[in-house]
Amino acid sequence: MELMEMVRSYLPLGIVAVIVFAGMIGIGYGLIYRKVLKGSRQIGIGKLIWLVLFCGYLFVVCSLTLLDRGGGYKGRFYPLFASYKEAWYEFSMQDWRNLILNIILFVPFGFLLPAGIKWMQHFYRTTLCGLIFTLAIELTQFAAGRGVAEWDDVLNNTLGAMIGYGLFCLFYAVFLRKKQQEKLRVGVVLCCQIPLLLTCLAYALIFGIYAGKDLGNLRSGENTAFRKGSIQVSSDLSYESSVKELAVYELQKRDQQECEEYAAQFFENLGDELDKDETIFYDTTDVFLSKKGNHFWMDVEGLTWDYTDFDSVFWGGDEEEDDGEADNDTASPVTDAKEADIRACLKEYQVTLPKEAVFEKREEGNYKFTVSNLIKDDRIYDGELDCTYYSNGKMESIYNQIRTGTYYGSYPAISEQEAYERLCAGRFYLWNASADSYEITVDQVTLCYQKDSKGFYQPVYDFTVKVNGEEDVIEIPALK
């Protein structure tokens, strides 16, 4: 779950926790200590408010990091900068938001701790406490297998505590210094802002470099850190050594308004109407519902989409039997439809497939078209379309994952031989690389295309291999 969504889900619980803590402290101090035990020690209202807020904050942080996390991660501690590498190569805004929110998550810690405990009004003490707190969380995650234990979380959380302390120094200098009759130490206050300034500078540099790149990043561009001598590669193939330029294609894109207009027209062509109140916009996918309850999901890059007809297939449409109930049995899957019939039906859903698309009949009225890196008239078509055809002439579902791109330019590329040499040198990405050694046998190499983080289709060499006896595909970016 994205960290922002987790914060939103736990915020009401945090408010309840603050109220509960306030009640507990009120009963413990005001009733038991003051009334029953006749205690005389005074605690100011400000200190009580701080105690309630700090306890509520700690409760929310522990809930976020330990309670609502999936299992299956026990014994895994991800290395430093692993999440930053993943965020860079995929350049997903969700990944970057999570990294930034992990910093922000500990800013209140760095602010509240010195605000309530005078002994903590030293930079190194607050920072050390933040480090200990986040280490305790990550080690608990590591031992219990709840969530992902990462050194990057330790780094980000500690950085957040440092930034929080800097903000406390500013607040103290502006609002509390005169009240405490202390001299303003400008140099100390400014030095405490260095973590915030360096963090802003680092992120500005990262996003600035990315914005200046012509093409996006490829997930396969990251190199897994293998131990020296742990990879042995064998191959009986011969590889071309000639160096040439390869084409790059730009995938079709639409902004939110264009996607909404497309969905509205899509539903209208089917005698339906877009329900704008049910529209949801995500970073890369928009979700549309119709007045009849049908679903349409569109990816903004590549314009791939999924459609599900709940009305005319699942619920029987507008047809009713004599008893007034919907007739759910009027349509059934067609298992022996011809390719021409499926293509003709798909045209009603604004889908025109290249004639080169490979047709395949599947089970229970499901049909599939496959296009593999088809280059035609300066355009590329790549992907699969699955659909389920019913006897009423409608599609129960369409999963159109065929991407279309137009020629963008040609770029210098490495040869097959150079790509193979990179494979032998361990300069590739391997998912879940946890073995001590790897024996890799290359069965085939194919030039394919892969979507990058800016919505371009870049060429990659796909090596069909066996890794320790298991079939796999290793991708080597083809551009220099």
XYZ file of C-alpha atoms in Angstrom, residues 185-422:
238
model
C 22.735 32.063 18.240
C 22.206 32.659 14.523
C 25.047 30.380 13.432
C 23.666 27.428 15.383
C 20.162 27.945 13.982
C 21.467 28.183 10.424
C 23.678 25.098 10.796
C 20.667 23.105 11.952
C 18.974 23.877 8.607
C 21.748 22.143 6.638
C 19.948 18.718 6.533
C 16.836 20.358 5.076
C 18.816 22.397 2.542
C 20.915 19.397 1.442
C 17.815 17.224 1.084
C 16.042 19.826 -1.063
C 19.203 20.293 -3.141
C 19.648 16.547 -3.659
C 16.061 16.042 -4.815
C 16.207 19.128 -7.043
C 19.397 17.756 -8.620
C 17.860 14.313 -9.191
C 14.714 15.670 -10.802
C 16.703 18.264 -12.768
C 19.005 15.636 -14.279
C 16.014 13.457 -15.121
C 14.138 16.340 -16.753
C 17.184 17.072 -18.927
C 17.355 13.529 -20.302
C 16.004 13.022 -23.803
C 14.757 9.519 -23.068
C 13.546 7.930 -19.856
C 15.130 5.267 -17.665
C 14.740 1.531 -18.154
C 14.163 -0.816 -15.231
C 16.600 -3.207 -16.881
C 19.245 -0.464 -16.800
C 19.988 -1.154 -13.129
C 22.814 -3.581 -12.429
C 22.429 -6.083 -9.615
C 25.414 -6.163 -7.274
C 26.796 -9.668 -7.743
C 29.758 -11.053 -5.841
C 32.935 -11.235 -7.889
C 33.240 -14.606 -9.595
C 29.678 -15.658 -8.753
C 28.470 -15.680 -12.391
C 29.350 -18.259 -15.016
C 27.816 -17.826 -18.479
C 27.822 -20.365 -21.305
C 26.421 -20.082 -24.818
C 26.608 -21.944 -28.141
C 25.250 -18.981 -30.095
C 27.186 -16.640 -32.365
C 26.625 -12.918 -31.903
C 26.794 -10.046 -34.354
C 29.578 -7.585 -33.624
C 28.513 -4.800 -35.969
C 27.488 -1.535 -34.299
C 24.467 0.304 -35.659
C 21.738 2.738 -34.764
C 18.375 1.550 -33.528
C 14.997 3.259 -33.626
C 13.160 4.582 -30.586
C 9.385 4.998 -30.600
C 7.205 7.364 -28.602
C 4.114 5.791 -27.116
C 0.791 7.503 -27.579
C -0.249 9.559 -24.562
C -3.303 11.405 -23.335
C -3.792 13.791 -20.437
C -6.648 13.431 -17.950
C -9.095 15.494 -19.986
C -8.339 13.588 -23.196
C -8.717 10.245 -21.407
C -12.060 11.356 -19.987
C -13.250 12.476 -23.433
C -12.154 9.144 -24.915
C -13.996 7.194 -22.210
C -17.127 9.322 -22.683
C -17.074 8.649 -26.425
C -16.379 4.962 -25.791
C -19.455 4.600 -23.587
C -21.594 6.708 -25.920
C -20.786 4.443 -28.881
C -22.111 1.535 -26.808
C -25.350 3.338 -25.877
C -24.064 4.133 -22.415
C -23.017 7.299 -20.572
C -19.992 8.254 -18.501
C -20.648 8.783 -14.794
C -18.257 11.661 -14.048
C -18.914 11.473 -10.310
C -17.305 8.012 -10.218
C -14.138 8.947 -12.142
C -10.800 8.312 -10.381
C -7.484 9.697 -11.623
C -4.233 8.011 -10.603
C -0.653 8.794 -11.643
C -0.585 6.500 -14.669
C -4.118 5.062 -14.837
C -7.581 6.616 -15.004
C -10.694 4.702 -13.922
C -14.097 5.444 -15.454
C -17.532 4.034 -14.617
C -20.631 4.310 -16.744
C -24.223 5.005 -15.692
C -24.947 1.310 -16.266
C -22.088 0.257 -13.966
C -19.552 -0.786 -16.602
C -15.833 -0.261 -15.935
C -13.185 1.286 -18.188
C -9.540 1.561 -17.048
C -7.097 3.490 -19.251
C -3.322 3.853 -18.975
C -2.253 7.368 -19.929
C 0.925 6.091 -21.650
C 0.500 3.615 -24.460
C -3.295 3.997 -24.206
C -3.785 0.412 -23.134
C -7.116 -0.171 -21.429
C -9.424 -2.704 -19.797
C -13.199 -2.832 -20.184
C -15.737 -4.925 -18.290
C -19.397 -5.084 -19.296
C -21.357 -5.727 -16.092
C -24.660 -4.541 -17.550
C -25.536 -6.478 -20.694
C -23.588 -9.658 -19.894
C -23.568 -10.109 -16.126
C -26.899 -8.507 -15.287
C -28.800 -9.145 -18.502
C -29.021 -5.525 -19.667
C -32.421 -3.893 -19.943
C -34.208 -7.057 -20.962
C -36.798 -8.300 -18.438
C -38.890 -11.412 -18.207
C -42.572 -11.534 -17.364
C -41.877 -11.562 -13.635
C -40.072 -8.249 -13.965
C -36.681 -9.665 -13.028
C -33.603 -9.183 -15.178
C -32.908 -12.049 -17.587
C -29.376 -13.114 -16.730
C -29.436 -16.140 -19.037
C -29.874 -14.362 -22.381
C -26.129 -14.393 -23.126
C -23.528 -17.127 -22.893
C -19.873 -17.404 -23.987
C -19.296 -18.300 -27.647
C -16.558 -20.893 -27.837
C -16.290 -21.377 -31.615
C -16.292 -17.831 -33.040
C -14.182 -17.096 -36.110
C -11.397 -14.527 -36.180
C -13.357 -12.316 -38.564
C -16.329 -12.244 -36.158
C -14.114 -11.229 -33.211
C -12.368 -8.511 -35.237
C -15.731 -7.159 -36.425
C -17.073 -7.063 -32.865
C -13.925 -5.350 -31.575
C -14.420 -2.530 -34.104
C -17.622 -1.627 -32.240
C -15.355 -1.013 -29.248
C -13.001 1.231 -31.260
C -10.374 -1.489 -31.640
C -8.737 -2.091 -35.026
C -5.968 -4.645 -34.899
C -3.123 -5.037 -37.419
C -3.726 -7.914 -39.790
C -0.430 -9.403 -38.589
C -1.858 -9.930 -35.087
C -1.861 -13.645 -34.238
C -5.311 -14.981 -33.329
C -5.810 -17.687 -30.690
C -8.920 -19.404 -29.345
C -8.933 -20.066 -25.635
C -11.345 -21.547 -23.084
C -14.887 -20.394 -22.253
C -15.318 -17.917 -25.077
C -11.997 -16.185 -24.511
C -9.924 -15.074 -27.506
C -6.461 -13.608 -27.750
C -4.551 -11.495 -30.278
C -0.773 -11.143 -29.986
C 1.504 -8.617 -31.668
C 5.215 -8.841 -30.916
C 7.257 -5.731 -31.744
C 5.569 -5.267 -35.104
C 7.080 -2.288 -36.954
C 4.897 -0.983 -39.712
C 4.805 2.425 -41.419
C 7.037 4.072 -38.775
C 4.833 2.713 -36.008
C 5.349 -0.071 -33.508
C 2.680 -2.407 -32.150
C 3.454 -4.623 -29.206
C 1.389 -6.554 -26.681
C -1.689 -8.714 -26.275
C -5.441 -8.292 -26.353
C -7.716 -10.706 -24.484
C -11.469 -10.612 -24.898
C -14.483 -12.733 -23.960
C -17.205 -12.901 -26.619
C -20.864 -13.612 -25.768
C -23.806 -14.846 -27.800
C -25.553 -11.465 -27.634
C -22.795 -10.050 -29.830
C -21.094 -8.183 -26.987
C -17.797 -8.466 -25.224
C -17.973 -9.396 -21.539
C -14.446 -8.040 -21.126
C -11.609 -6.618 -23.188
C -8.046 -6.394 -21.881
C -6.312 -4.349 -24.538
C -2.617 -4.330 -23.665
C -1.359 -3.604 -27.170
C 0.823 -0.510 -27.072
C 1.202 1.719 -30.116
C 4.096 4.093 -30.700
C 5.338 6.385 -33.461
C 8.924 6.755 -34.670
C 10.846 9.249 -32.511
C 14.469 8.939 -33.635
C 17.487 6.696 -34.063
C 20.216 6.347 -31.462
C 23.649 4.672 -31.353
C 23.386 1.128 -30.053
C 25.640 -1.636 -28.817
C 25.994 -4.873 -30.748
C 24.758 -8.310 -29.742
C 28.348 -9.219 -28.902
C 28.692 -6.241 -26.555
C 25.379 -7.099 -24.915
C 26.593 -10.674 -24.368
C 29.840 -9.364 -22.857
C 27.811 -7.262 -20.422
